[in-house]
Amino acid sequence: MAASPSGARAERADDVLALARLAARRGAVRAMLDQLTRRAGGPAMLIGTDGSVLATADDPPPPASLRRLAAEAAVALHRRG
């Protein structure tokens, strides 16, 4: 973790740059989800507004119960705007 506000901003900027670089590659979605998984220390998934899991970083994917909870949360967030 960054020790100061400016350090935290620099860390976030580094994260954004890393994701931008990954976005230009073949297999970008998987690469970006892998990066987010490493950075967050937990699973990362791309979930559609209907709750369908479109992509996951993990192979094998997270358990169905976790995917279902994440999908329900995504739908609820979408409904709230």
Coordinates of N, CA and C in Angstrom, one line a residue:
M1 N 0.8 -1.2 0.0 CA 0.0 0.0 0.0 C 0.9 1.3 0.0
A2 N 0.4 2.3 -0.6 CA 1.1 3.5 -0.7 C 1.0 4.2 0.7
A3 N 2.0 4.9 1.1 CA 2.1 5.6 2.4 C 1.4 7.0 2.4
S4 N 1.3 7.6 1.2 CA 0.8 9.0 1.2 C -0.2 9.1 0.1
P5 N -1.0 10.2 0.1 CA -2.0 10.4 -1.0 C -1.4 10.4 -2.4
S6 N -0.2 11.1 -2.5 CA 0.5 11.1 -3.8 C 1.0 9.8 -4.2
G7 N 1.4 9.0 -3.2 CA 1.8 7.6 -3.5 C 0.7 6.7 -4.0
A8 N -0.5 6.9 -3.3 CA -1.7 6.2 -3.7 C -2.1 6.6 -5.1
R9 N -2.0 7.8 -5.5 CA -2.4 8.3 -6.8 C -1.4 7.7 -7.8
A10 N -0.1 7.7 -7.5 CA 0.8 7.1 -8.4 C 0.6 5.6 -8.6
E11 N 0.2 4.9 -7.5 CA -0.1 3.5 -7.6 C -1.3 3.2 -8.5
R12 N -2.3 4.0 -8.3 CA -3.5 3.9 -9.2 C -3.2 4.2 -10.6
A13 N -2.4 5.2 -10.9 CA -2.0 5.5 -12.2 C -1.2 4.3 -12.8
D14 N -0.3 3.7 -12.1 CA 0.4 2.5 -12.6 C -0.6 1.4 -12.9
D15 N -1.6 1.2 -12.1 CA -2.6 0.2 -12.4 C -3.3 0.5 -13.7
V16 N -3.7 1.7 -13.9 CA -4.5 2.1 -15.1 C -3.6 1.9 -16.3
L17 N -2.3 2.3 -16.2 CA -1.4 2.1 -17.3 C -1.2 0.6 -17.6
A18 N -1.1 -0.2 -16.6 CA -0.9 -1.6 -16.8 C -2.1 -2.2 -17.5
L19 N -3.3 -1.8 -17.1 CA -4.6 -2.3 -17.8 C -4.7 -1.8 -19.2
A20 N -4.3 -0.5 -19.4 CA -4.3 0.0 -20.8 C -3.3 -0.7 -21.7
R21 N -2.2 -1.1 -21.2 CA -1.2 -1.9 -22.0 C -1.8 -3.3 -22.4
L22 N -2.4 -3.9 -21.4 CA -3.0 -5.2 -21.6 C -4.2 -5.1 -22.6
A23 N -4.9 -4.0 -22.6 CA -6.1 -3.9 -23.5 C -5.7 -3.9 -24.9
A24 N -4.5 -3.6 -25.3 CA -4.1 -3.6 -26.7 C -3.6 -5.0 -27.2
R25 N -3.6 -6.0 -26.3 CA -3.1 -7.3 -26.7 C -4.2 -8.2 -27.1
R26 N -3.8 -9.3 -27.8 CA -4.7 -10.4 -28.1 C -5.0 -11.0 -26.7
G27 N -6.3 -11.4 -26.5 CA -6.7 -12.0 -25.3 C -6.8 -11.0 -24.2
A28 N -7.1 -9.8 -24.5 CA -7.1 -8.7 -23.6 C -8.0 -8.9 -22.3
V29 N -9.2 -9.4 -22.6 CA -10.1 -9.5 -21.4 C -9.5 -10.5 -20.4
R30 N -9.0 -11.6 -20.8 CA -8.4 -12.6 -19.9 C -7.2 -11.9 -19.2
A31 N -6.4 -11.3 -19.9 CA -5.2 -10.7 -19.4 C -5.5 -9.6 -18.3
M32 N -6.6 -8.8 -18.6 CA -7.0 -7.7 -17.7 C -7.6 -8.4 -16.4
L33 N -8.4 -9.4 -16.6 CA -8.9 -10.1 -15.4 C -7.8 -10.7 -14.6
D34 N -6.8 -11.3 -15.2 CA -5.7 -11.9 -14.5 C -5.0 -10.8 -13.7
Q35 N -4.8 -9.6 -14.3 CA -4.1 -8.5 -13.6 C -5.0 -8.1 -12.4
L36 N -6.3 -7.9 -12.6 CA -7.2 -7.5 -11.5 C -7.2 -8.5 -10.4
T37 N -7.1 -9.8 -10.8 CA -7.1 -10.9 -9.7 C -5.8 -10.8 -8.9
R38 N -4.7 -10.6 -9.5 CA -3.4 -10.4 -8.8 C -3.5 -9.2 -7.9
R39 N -4.0 -8.1 -8.5 CA -3.9 -6.8 -7.7 C -4.9 -6.8 -6.5
A40 N -6.1 -7.4 -6.7 CA -7.1 -7.4 -5.7 C -6.9 -8.6 -4.7
G41 N -6.2 -9.6 -5.1 CA -6.0 -10.7 -4.2 C -7.2 -11.6 -4.1
G42 N -8.1 -11.6 -5.1 CA -9.3 -12.4 -5.1 C -9.8 -12.5 -6.6
P43 N -10.9 -13.3 -6.8 CA -11.3 -13.5 -8.1 C -11.8 -12.3 -8.8
A44 N -11.7 -12.3 -10.1 CA -12.2 -11.2 -11.0 C -13.0 -11.8 -12.1
M45 N -14.2 -11.2 -12.3 CA -15.1 -11.8 -13.3 C -15.7 -10.6 -14.1
L46 N -16.0 -10.8 -15.4 CA -16.8 -9.9 -16.2 C -18.2 -10.4 -16.2
I47 N -19.1 -9.6 -15.7 CA -20.5 -10.0 -15.6 C -21.4 -9.1 -16.4
G48 N -22.3 -9.7 -17.2 CA -23.2 -8.9 -17.9 C -24.4 -8.3 -17.1
T49 N -25.1 -7.3 -17.6 CA -26.2 -6.7 -16.9 C -27.3 -7.7 -16.5
D50 N -27.4 -8.8 -17.2 CA -28.4 -9.8 -16.9 C -27.9 -10.8 -15.9
G51 N -26.7 -10.6 -15.4 CA -26.1 -11.5 -14.4 C -25.3 -12.7 -15.0
S52 N -25.2 -12.8 -16.3 CA -24.4 -13.9 -16.9 C -22.9 -13.6 -16.7
V53 N -22.2 -14.6 -16.4 CA -20.7 -14.5 -16.2 C -20.1 -14.6 -17.6
L54 N -19.6 -13.5 -18.1 CA -19.0 -13.5 -19.5 C -17.6 -14.0 -19.6
A55 N -16.8 -13.8 -18.5 CA -15.4 -14.2 -18.5 C -14.9 -14.2 -17.0
T56 N -14.0 -15.1 -16.8 CA -13.3 -15.1 -15.5 C -11.8 -15.2 -15.7
A57 N -11.1 -14.8 -14.7 CA -9.6 -14.9 -14.8 C -9.1 -16.3 -14.4
D58 N -9.9 -17.0 -13.6 CA -9.4 -18.2 -13.0 C -9.7 -19.4 -13.9
D59 N -8.8 -20.4 -13.9 CA -9.0 -21.6 -14.6 C -8.6 -22.7 -13.6
P60 N -9.5 -23.4 -13.1 CA -10.9 -23.4 -13.3 C -11.6 -22.1 -12.7
P61 N -12.8 -21.8 -13.2 CA -13.5 -20.6 -12.7 C -13.8 -20.7 -11.2
P62 N -14.1 -19.6 -10.6 CA -14.6 -19.6 -9.2 C -15.8 -20.5 -9.1
P63 N -16.0 -21.0 -7.8 CA -17.2 -21.9 -7.6 C -18.5 -21.2 -8.1
A64 N -19.4 -22.1 -8.4 CA -20.7 -21.6 -8.9 C -21.4 -20.7 -7.9
S65 N -21.2 -21.0 -6.6 CA -21.9 -20.1 -5.6 C -21.3 -18.7 -5.6
L66 N -20.0 -18.6 -5.8 CA -19.4 -17.2 -5.9 C -19.8 -16.5 -7.2
R67 N -19.8 -17.2 -8.3 CA -20.3 -16.6 -9.5 C -21.7 -16.1 -9.4
R68 N -22.6 -16.9 -8.8 CA -24.0 -16.6 -8.6 C -24.1 -15.3 -7.7
L69 N -23.4 -15.2 -6.6 CA -23.4 -14.1 -5.7 C -22.9 -12.8 -6.5
A70 N -21.8 -13.0 -7.2 CA -21.3 -11.8 -8.0 C -22.3 -11.4 -9.0
A71 N -23.0 -12.3 -9.7 CA -24.0 -12.0 -10.7 C -25.1 -11.3 -10.1
E72 N -25.6 -11.7 -9.0 CA -26.7 -11.1 -8.3 C -26.4 -9.7 -7.9
A73 N -25.1 -9.5 -7.4 CA -24.7 -8.1 -7.0 C -24.6 -7.2 -8.3
A74 N -24.1 -7.8 -9.4 CA -24.0 -7.0 -10.6 C -25.4 -6.5 -11.1
V75 N -26.4 -7.4 -11.1 CA -27.7 -7.1 -11.5 C -28.3 -6.0 -10.6
A76 N -28.1 -6.2 -9.3 CA -28.6 -5.2 -8.3 C -28.0 -3.8 -8.5
L77 N -26.7 -3.8 -8.8 CA -26.0 -2.5 -9.1 C -26.5 -1.9 -10.4
H78 N -26.7 -2.7 -11.4 CA -27.2 -2.2 -12.6 C -28.6 -1.6 -12.5
R79 N -29.5 -2.2 -11.7 CA -30.8 -1.7 -11.4 C -30.8 -0.4 -10.7
R80 N -29.8 -0.2 -9.8 CA -29.7 1.1 -9.1 C -29.1 2.2 -9.9
G81 N -28.5 1.8 -11.0 CA -27.9 2.8 -11.9 C -26.6 3.2 -11.5

